[in-house]
CSV table of C-alpha atoms in Angstrom, one decimal:
chain,number,residue,atom,x,y,z
E,1,MET,CA,0.0,0.0,0.0
E,2,LYS,CA,1.1,3.5,-0.8
E,3,ARG,CA,2.1,5.5,2.3
E,4,ASP,CA,2.6,8.8,0.6
E,5,CYS,CA,-0.1,9.2,-1.9
E,6,GLY,CA,0.5,12.8,-2.7
E,7,ARG,CA,-2.4,15.2,-3.6
E,8,VAL,CA,-5.8,13.6,-3.7
E,9,VAL,CA,-8.8,15.3,-5.3
E,10,VAL,CA,-11.9,15.6,-3.2
E,11,PHE,CA,-15.1,15.2,-5.2
E,12,ASP,CA,-18.2,16.0,-3.0
E,13,THR,CA,-21.5,14.6,-4.2
E,14,THR,CA,-23.7,15.7,-1.2
E,15,LEU,CA,-25.8,17.8,-3.6
E,16,ARG,CA,-26.4,14.9,-5.9
E,17,ASP,CA,-25.9,11.4,-4.4
E,18,GLY,CA,-26.5,12.8,-0.9
E,19,GLU,CA,-29.8,14.3,-2.0
E,20,GLN,CA,-30.8,10.8,-3.0
E,21,THR,CA,-31.3,10.0,0.7
E,22,PRO,CA,-35.0,9.1,1.0
E,23,GLY,CA,-37.0,12.2,2.0
E,24,VAL,CA,-34.2,14.7,1.2
E,25,ALA,CA,-34.7,17.5,-1.4
E,26,PHE,CA,-32.4,20.5,-1.5
E,27,GLY,CA,-33.9,23.6,-3.0
E,28,ALA,CA,-31.7,25.9,-5.2
E,29,ARG,CA,-30.9,28.2,-2.3
E,30,ASP,CA,-29.9,25.3,-0.2
E,31,LYS,CA,-27.6,24.0,-2.9
E,32,VAL,CA,-26.0,27.3,-3.3
E,33,GLU,CA,-25.5,27.7,0.5
E,34,ILE,CA,-24.0,24.2,0.8
E,35,ALA,CA,-21.8,24.6,-2.3
E,36,SER,CA,-20.4,27.8,-1.0
E,37,ALA,CA,-19.5,26.1,2.3
E,38,LEU,CA,-18.0,23.2,0.4
E,39,GLU,CA,-15.9,25.6,-1.7
E,40,GLU,CA,-14.8,27.5,1.4
E,41,ALA,CA,-13.8,24.2,3.0
E,42,GLY,CA,-11.5,23.5,0.0
E,43,VAL,CA,-13.5,20.8,-1.9
E,44,ASP,CA,-12.1,20.5,-5.4
E,45,ILE,CA,-15.1,19.3,-7.3
E,46,ILE,CA,-18.8,19.8,-6.3
E,47,GLU,CA,-21.4,17.5,-8.0
E,48,ALA,CA,-24.2,20.0,-8.0
E,49,GLY,CA,-27.0,17.7,-9.2
E,50,PHE,CA,-28.6,15.7,-12.1
E,51,PRO,CA,-30.1,18.3,-14.6
E,52,ALA,CA,-32.3,15.7,-16.3
E,53,VAL,CA,-34.4,15.4,-13.2
E,54,SER,CA,-36.4,18.6,-13.7
E,55,GLU,CA,-36.2,22.2,-14.8
E,56,GLU,CA,-35.8,23.2,-11.1
E,57,GLU,CA,-32.8,20.9,-10.8
E,58,MET,CA,-31.3,22.3,-14.0
E,59,ASP,CA,-31.7,25.8,-12.6
E,60,ALA,CA,-30.2,24.8,-9.3
E,61,VAL,CA,-27.1,23.3,-11.0
E,62,ALA,CA,-26.8,26.5,-13.0
E,63,GLN,CA,-27.0,28.6,-9.9
E,64,VAL,CA,-24.3,26.7,-8.2
E,65,ALA,CA,-22.1,26.9,-11.3
E,66,SER,CA,-22.5,30.6,-11.4
E,67,THR,CA,-21.8,31.1,-7.7
E,68,VAL,CA,-18.7,29.1,-7.0
E,69,SER,CA,-15.4,30.0,-8.7
E,70,ARG,CA,-12.6,28.0,-7.1
E,71,SER,CA,-14.3,24.6,-7.1
E,72,GLU,CA,-15.1,22.8,-10.2
E,73,VAL,CA,-18.8,22.0,-10.7
E,74,ALA,CA,-20.0,18.6,-12.0
E,75,ALA,CA,-23.4,17.5,-13.3
E,76,LEU,CA,-24.6,13.9,-13.6
E,77,ALA,CA,-26.0,12.4,-16.8
E,78,ARG,CA,-27.0,9.0,-18.0
E,79,CYS,CA,-25.5,7.8,-21.3
E,80,ASN,CA,-28.2,9.3,-23.4
E,81,THR,CA,-28.4,12.4,-25.6
E,82,GLY,CA,-31.0,14.2,-23.6
E,83,ASP,CA,-29.3,13.9,-20.3
E,84,ILE,CA,-26.0,14.9,-21.7
E,85,GLU,CA,-27.3,18.0,-23.5
E,86,ARG,CA,-28.9,19.2,-20.3
E,87,ALA,CA,-25.7,18.6,-18.4
E,88,ILE,CA,-23.6,20.4,-20.9
E,89,ASN,CA,-26.1,23.4,-20.9
E,90,SER,CA,-26.2,23.5,-17.1
E,91,GLY,CA,-23.1,25.6,-16.7
E,92,ALA,CA,-21.1,22.7,-15.2
E,93,SER,CA,-17.5,22.3,-16.2
E,94,LEU,CA,-17.5,18.5,-15.8
E,95,VAL,CA,-20.1,16.0,-17.0
E,96,HIS,CA,-20.2,12.8,-15.1
E,97,VAL,CA,-21.8,10.2,-17.4
E,98,PHE,CA,-22.7,6.7,-16.2
E,99,ILE,CA,-24.2,3.4,-17.4
E,100,ALA,CA,-24.3,0.1,-15.7
E,101,THR,CA,-21.8,-2.6,-16.7
E,102,SER,CA,-22.9,-5.6,-14.5
E,103,ASP,CA,-24.9,-8.4,-16.1
E,104,THR,CA,-27.6,-7.9,-13.4
E,105,HIS,CA,-28.1,-4.2,-14.3
E,106,MET,CA,-27.8,-4.7,-18.0
E,107,HIS,CA,-30.4,-7.5,-18.0
E,108,TYR,CA,-32.9,-6.4,-15.5
E,109,LYS,CA,-32.7,-2.6,-15.7
E,110,LEU,CA,-31.2,-1.5,-19.0
E,111,ARG,CA,-32.5,-4.4,-21.1
E,112,MET,CA,-29.4,-4.0,-23.2
E,113,ASN,CA,-26.6,-6.4,-24.3
E,114,ARG,CA,-22.9,-5.7,-23.9
E,115,ASP,CA,-22.4,-4.4,-27.4
E,116,GLN,CA,-25.2,-1.9,-27.0
E,117,VAL,CA,-23.7,-0.7,-23.7
E,118,ILE,CA,-20.3,-0.2,-25.3
E,119,SER,CA,-21.8,1.7,-28.2
E,120,ARG,CA,-23.7,4.0,-25.7
E,121,ILE,CA,-20.4,4.6,-23.8
E,122,ARG,CA,-18.5,5.6,-26.9
E,123,ASP,CA,-21.2,7.9,-28.3
E,124,SER,CA,-21.8,9.6,-24.9
E,125,VAL,CA,-18.2,10.2,-24.0
E,126,GLU,CA,-17.4,11.4,-27.5
E,127,ARG,CA,-20.4,13.8,-27.4
E,128,CYS,CA,-19.1,15.3,-24.1
E,129,SER,CA,-15.5,15.5,-25.2
E,130,SER,CA,-16.4,17.1,-28.6
E,131,SER,CA,-18.2,19.9,-26.7
E,132,GLY,CA,-15.0,20.9,-25.0
E,133,ILE,CA,-16.3,20.0,-21.6
E,134,GLY,CA,-14.5,17.8,-19.1
E,135,THR,CA,-15.8,14.2,-18.8
E,136,MET,CA,-15.9,11.6,-16.1
E,137,PHE,CA,-17.2,8.1,-16.9
E,138,SER,CA,-18.7,5.7,-14.3
E,139,PRO,CA,-19.4,2.1,-15.1
E,140,GLU,CA,-22.2,1.7,-12.6
E,141,ASP,CA,-22.1,-1.4,-10.4
E,142,ALA,CA,-18.4,-1.8,-11.5
E,143,THR,CA,-17.6,-4.0,-8.5
E,144,ARG,CA,-20.1,-6.6,-9.5
E,145,SER,CA,-19.2,-6.5,-13.2
E,146,ASP,CA,-17.5,-9.2,-15.2
E,147,ARG,CA,-13.9,-8.0,-15.1
E,148,GLU,CA,-13.1,-8.5,-18.7
E,149,PHE,CA,-16.2,-6.6,-19.8
E,150,LEU,CA,-15.5,-3.9,-17.2
E,151,PHE,CA,-12.1,-3.3,-18.7
E,152,ARG,CA,-13.6,-3.2,-22.2
E,153,ALA,CA,-16.0,-0.5,-21.0
E,154,ILE,CA,-13.3,1.6,-19.4
E,155,ALA,CA,-11.0,1.2,-22.5
E,156,THR,CA,-13.9,2.5,-24.6
E,157,ALA,CA,-14.4,5.6,-22.4
E,158,VAL,CA,-10.7,6.3,-22.3
E,159,GLU,CA,-10.4,6.1,-26.1
E,160,ALA,CA,-13.4,8.4,-26.5
E,161,GLY,CA,-11.7,11.1,-24.4
E,162,ALA,CA,-12.8,10.6,-20.7
E,163,ARG,CA,-10.7,12.7,-18.3
E,164,TRP,CA,-11.6,10.6,-15.3
E,165,ILE,CA,-12.7,7.0,-14.7
E,166,ASN,CA,-14.7,6.5,-11.6
E,167,ILE,CA,-15.1,3.0,-10.0
E,168,PRO,CA,-18.3,2.8,-8.2
E,169,ASP,CA,-19.0,0.2,-5.5
E,170,THR,CA,-22.7,0.8,-6.2
E,171,VAL,CA,-24.3,-1.5,-3.5
E,172,GLY,CA,-21.3,-1.5,-1.1
E,173,VAL,CA,-20.4,-5.1,-1.5
E,174,MET,CA,-16.6,-4.8,-1.5
E,175,PHE,CA,-14.1,-5.8,1.1
E,176,PRO,CA,-11.2,-3.4,1.5
E,177,SER,CA,-8.5,-5.9,0.3
E,178,SER,CA,-10.7,-6.7,-2.8
E,179,MET,CA,-11.2,-3.0,-3.5
E,180,PHE,CA,-7.5,-2.5,-3.3
E,181,GLU,CA,-6.8,-5.3,-5.8
E,182,MET,CA,-9.5,-4.1,-8.2
E,183,VAL,CA,-8.4,-0.5,-8.3
E,184,ARG,CA,-4.7,-1.6,-8.6
E,185,GLU,CA,-5.6,-3.7,-11.7
E,186,VAL,CA,-7.4,-0.8,-13.3
E,187,HIS,CA,-4.7,1.6,-12.3
E,188,SER,CA,-2.1,-0.7,-13.9
E,189,ALA,CA,-4.0,-1.1,-17.2
E,190,PHE,CA,-5.0,2.5,-17.8
E,191,SER,CA,-3.1,5.9,-17.6
E,192,THR,CA,-6.3,7.9,-17.1
E,193,ASP,CA,-6.9,9.3,-13.6
E,194,LEU,CA,-9.1,7.1,-11.4
E,195,SER,CA,-11.7,7.9,-8.8
E,196,VAL,CA,-13.6,5.7,-6.3
E,197,HIS,CA,-17.2,6.0,-5.2
E,198,CYS,CA,-18.2,3.7,-2.4
E,199,HIS,CA,-21.5,3.0,-0.6
E,200,ASN,CA,-21.9,1.9,3.0
E,201,ASP,CA,-24.2,-1.1,2.9
E,202,PHE,CA,-21.8,-3.1,5.0
E,203,GLY,CA,-20.4,-0.1,6.8
E,204,LEU,CA,-17.1,-0.2,4.8
E,205,ALA,CA,-17.5,2.8,2.6
E,206,THR,CA,-14.7,4.8,4.2
E,207,ALA,CA,-12.4,1.7,4.4
E,208,ASN,CA,-13.0,0.9,0.7
E,209,THR,CA,-12.4,4.5,-0.3
E,210,LEU,CA,-9.1,4.6,1.6
E,211,PHE,CA,-8.0,1.3,0.1
E,212,GLY,CA,-8.9,2.6,-3.3
E,213,ILE,CA,-6.7,5.6,-2.8
E,214,ALA,CA,-3.9,3.4,-1.5
E,215,ALA,CA,-4.2,1.4,-4.7
E,216,GLY,CA,-3.7,4.4,-7.0
E,217,ALA,CA,-6.9,6.3,-7.3
E,218,ARG,CA,-6.4,10.0,-7.3
E,219,GLN,CA,-9.9,11.1,-6.3
E,220,MET,CA,-12.4,10.2,-3.6
E,221,GLN,CA,-16.1,10.7,-4.0
E,222,VAL,CA,-17.7,11.5,-0.7
E,223,THR,CA,-20.7,13.2,1.0
E,224,VAL,CA,-20.9,15.3,4.1
E,225,ASN,CA,-22.0,13.2,7.0
E,226,GLY,CA,-22.0,10.2,4.7
E,227,ILE,CA,-25.6,10.9,3.6
E,228,GLY,CA,-26.9,9.1,0.6
E,229,GLU,CA,-29.2,6.4,-0.6
E,230,ARG,CA,-29.8,3.4,1.6
E,231,ALA,CA,-27.0,3.2,4.1
E,232,GLY,CA,-25.2,6.3,2.6
E,233,ASN,CA,-21.9,7.1,1.0
E,234,ALA,CA,-18.3,7.4,2.2
E,235,SER,CA,-18.2,10.5,4.4
E,236,LEU,CA,-16.1,13.5,3.5
E,237,GLU,CA,-14.9,14.0,7.1
E,238,GLU,CA,-13.8,10.4,7.6
E,239,CYS,CA,-12.1,10.0,4.2
E,240,VAL,CA,-10.2,13.3,4.5
E,241,LEU,CA,-8.9,12.6,8.0
E,242,GLY,CA,-8.1,8.9,7.2
E,243,ALA,CA,-6.3,9.8,3.9
E,244,GLU,CA,-4.1,12.4,5.6
E,245,ALA,CA,-3.5,10.4,8.8
E,246,PHE,CA,-2.9,6.9,7.4
E,247,LEU,CA,-1.8,7.4,3.8
E,248,GLY,CA,0.1,10.7,4.0
E,249,CYS,CA,-2.2,12.3,1.5
E,250,ARG,CA,-2.7,16.0,0.9
E,251,THR,CA,-6.4,16.9,0.4
E,252,GLY,CA,-6.4,20.7,0.5
E,253,ILE,CA,-9.4,20.5,2.8
E,254,ARG,CA,-9.7,23.0,5.6
E,255,LYS,CA,-10.4,20.6,8.4
E,256,ASP,CA,-11.4,23.2,10.9
E,257,ARG,CA,-14.5,23.8,8.7
E,258,LEU,CA,-15.7,20.2,8.8
E,259,TYR,CA,-17.9,20.5,11.9
E,260,ASP,CA,-19.7,23.6,10.8
E,261,LEU,CA,-20.2,22.0,7.3
E,262,SER,CA,-21.6,18.9,9.0
E,263,ARG,CA,-24.1,21.0,10.9
E,264,LEU,CA,-25.2,22.9,7.9
E,265,VAL,CA,-25.9,19.8,5.9
E,266,ALA,CA,-27.7,18.2,8.8
E,267,GLU,CA,-29.9,21.3,9.1
E,268,LYS,CA,-30.7,21.6,5.4
E,269,SER,CA,-31.2,17.8,4.8
E,270,GLY,CA,-33.2,17.2,8.0
E,271,VAL,CA,-30.9,14.1,8.6
E,272,PRO,CA,-29.5,14.3,12.1
E,273,VAL,CA,-26.0,13.3,12.9
E,274,GLN,CA,-25.8,10.2,15.2
E,275,PRO,CA,-24.2,11.1,18.5
E,276,ASN,CA,-21.4,8.6,18.2
E,277,ARG,CA,-20.5,9.3,14.6
E,278,ALA,CA,-16.7,9.8,14.1
E,279,ILE,CA,-15.4,13.3,14.0
E,280,VAL,CA,-18.6,15.3,13.8
E,281,GLY,CA,-20.9,13.4,16.2
E,282,GLN,CA,-21.8,15.1,19.5
E,283,ASN,CA,-20.0,12.4,21.6
E,284,SER,CA,-16.9,12.1,19.4
E,285,PHE,CA,-14.8,14.3,21.8
E,286,SER,CA,-17.0,13.9,24.9
E,287,HIS,CA,-15.8,12.0,28.0
E,288,GLU,CA,-17.8,10.8,31.0
E,289,ALA,CA,-16.2,7.6,32.5
E,290,GLY,CA,-14.1,8.6,35.5
E,291,ILE,CA,-10.9,6.7,34.3
E,292,HIS,CA,-11.1,8.3,30.8
E,293,VAL,CA,-11.7,11.8,32.2
E,294,HIS,CA,-8.8,11.5,34.6
E,295,GLY,CA,-6.5,10.3,31.7
E,296,VAL,CA,-7.6,13.0,29.2
E,297,ILE,CA,-7.3,15.8,31.7
E,298,ASN,CA,-3.7,14.8,32.4
E,299,GLU,CA,-2.8,14.0,28.8
E,300,PRO,CA,-5.4,14.4,26.0
E,301,SER,CA,-3.7,11.7,23.8
E,302,THR,CA,-4.6,9.0,26.4
E,303,TYR,CA,-8.1,8.9,25.0
E,304,GLU,CA,-8.2,11.2,21.9
E,305,ALA,CA,-6.7,10.1,18.6
E,306,PHE,CA,-6.2,13.8,17.6
E,307,ASP,CA,-6.8,17.3,18.9
E,308,PRO,CA,-10.5,18.2,18.4
E,309,ALA,CA,-9.5,21.7,17.4
E,310,ILE,CA,-8.1,20.3,14.2
E,311,VAL,CA,-11.7,19.7,13.0
E,312,GLY,CA,-13.3,22.8,14.6
E,313,ARG,CA,-14.3,21.0,17.8
E,314,ARG,CA,-13.5,21.2,21.4
E,315,ARG,CA,-13.1,18.6,24.2
E,316,GLU,CA,-16.2,18.2,26.4
E,317,VAL,CA,-16.4,16.5,29.9
E,318,VAL,CA,-19.9,15.4,30.6
E,319,PHE,CA,-21.2,14.1,33.9
E,320,GLY,CA,-23.4,11.1,34.8
E,321,LYS,CA,-23.4,7.7,36.4
E,322,HIS,CA,-19.8,6.9,35.5
E,323,SER,CA,-18.2,10.2,36.5
E,324,GLY,CA,-15.3,10.5,39.1
E,325,ILE,CA,-14.2,13.1,41.6
E,326,ASN,CA,-11.3,14.3,39.4
E,327,ALA,CA,-13.8,15.4,36.7
E,328,VAL,CA,-15.7,17.4,39.3
E,329,ILE,CA,-12.6,19.2,40.6
E,330,TRP,CA,-11.5,19.9,37.0
E,331,ALA,CA,-14.8,21.4,36.1
E,332,PHE,CA,-14.5,24.0,38.8
E,333,ARG,CA,-10.9,24.7,38.2
E,334,ASN,CA,-11.5,25.1,34.5
E,335,ARG,CA,-13.7,28.1,35.6
E,336,GLY,CA,-11.2,29.6,38.1
E,337,MET,CA,-12.9,28.1,41.1
E,338,GLU,CA,-11.6,25.9,43.9
E,339,ILE,CA,-13.7,23.2,45.6
E,340,ASP,CA,-12.4,20.9,48.4
E,341,GLU,CA,-12.6,17.2,48.3
E,342,GLU,CA,-15.7,16.9,50.6
E,343,GLU,CA,-17.6,19.3,48.5
E,344,ALA,CA,-16.6,17.5,45.3
E,345,ARG,CA,-17.8,14.2,46.7
E,346,ALA,CA,-21.2,15.8,47.6
E,347,VAL,CA,-21.4,17.2,44.0
E,348,LEU,CA,-20.5,13.8,42.7
E,349,ARG,CA,-23.2,12.1,44.7
E,350,SER,CA,-25.8,14.6,43.4
E,351,ILE,CA,-24.6,13.9,39.8
E,352,LYS,CA,-24.9,10.1,40.2
E,353,ALA,CA,-28.4,10.4,41.7
E,354,SER,CA,-29.6,12.7,38.9
E,355,GLY,CA,-28.9,10.4,36.0
E,356,GLY,CA,-28.7,11.5,32.4
E,357,ARG,CA,-26.2,13.8,30.7
E,358,ILE,CA,-25.1,16.9,32.7
E,359,THR,CA,-22.7,19.5,31.3
E,360,GLU,CA,-19.8,21.1,33.0
E,361,ASP,CA,-21.8,24.4,33.3
E,362,GLU,CA,-24.8,22.6,34.9
E,363,VAL,CA,-22.5,20.9,37.5
E,364,VAL,CA,-21.1,24.3,38.6
E,365,GLU,CA,-24.6,26.0,38.5
E,366,ARG,CA,-26.1,23.3,40.7
E,367,PHE,CA,-23.3,23.6,43.3
E,368,GLU,CA,-23.5,27.4,43.3
E,369,SER,CA,-27.3,27.4,43.8
E,370,ALA,CA,-27.0,24.9,46.7
E,371,ARG,CA,-24.5,27.0,48.6
């Protein structure tokens, strides 16, 4: 595995694949606000939507394209003339065309044979390339496709002028070592830049994305908070932190913006962030158990993998059933107040009797009001 993978391109599809979360619909104003925040955070490519969906979606993509200036804007299109024309005319600078290459999808969904699919790939990518717009090709359900046919499809797209080849794990069925081997094979066979797009059906989207990068892909496709259809996509925050920490990659992402970005997307999508979610969850830098709190007060690295300030967070000590006396004394000292051991034990007894989650401020307020 590569341990110094250089610069990795971050392709965020919150506004397209993230919006395919059941019940989520971003209006044009929402898309522009989120896109602006993504650009400010340093995202390289923003997939703004699927213009063929509706006139409103076409307009939303156009508004995003006219608003952001540093990030590249992508629009999704199926491999058919109507979709491609709308994507080209949306103002996006990159058209992301896709068609399924697995036998299951070709038989049951497309009702097309392999030669028909190859012809569609060639015509679609050539149409995009001849327009002067950048082109990315995705063989949908690549990880369940016959390998020989998959390579034929990729070769066709490369010959037709595709700038990027994206490898989607459409239903999240890959194991990281298998993803590594597959991407490495494609990387060895083609000189075109590769991307990976992983779904989370087995909870392995982040791992599969990182293994794809380790195998030679130069781009990760992600969503904020990992939102997306079914179990979601690989999350922006997890993949960025993982690529930088474990693979020595440079992403260009302003990590101190990740928490605010997470909250913005949660608000606009109506999809809450689970408390124990890595990096952006409420509990990801919260400590209650007495042993843990004692350790993290003395030396944060005892129970924190990295400084929460890196991702725009702060450490929080919460109080409850598992709290210890050291946490109580620390909470008061943190506010410039001294409390003796007897008083601290009284406060601790009160905390344990109360149950639930009690903040540092609430602990001090209770003690002050009882004096």
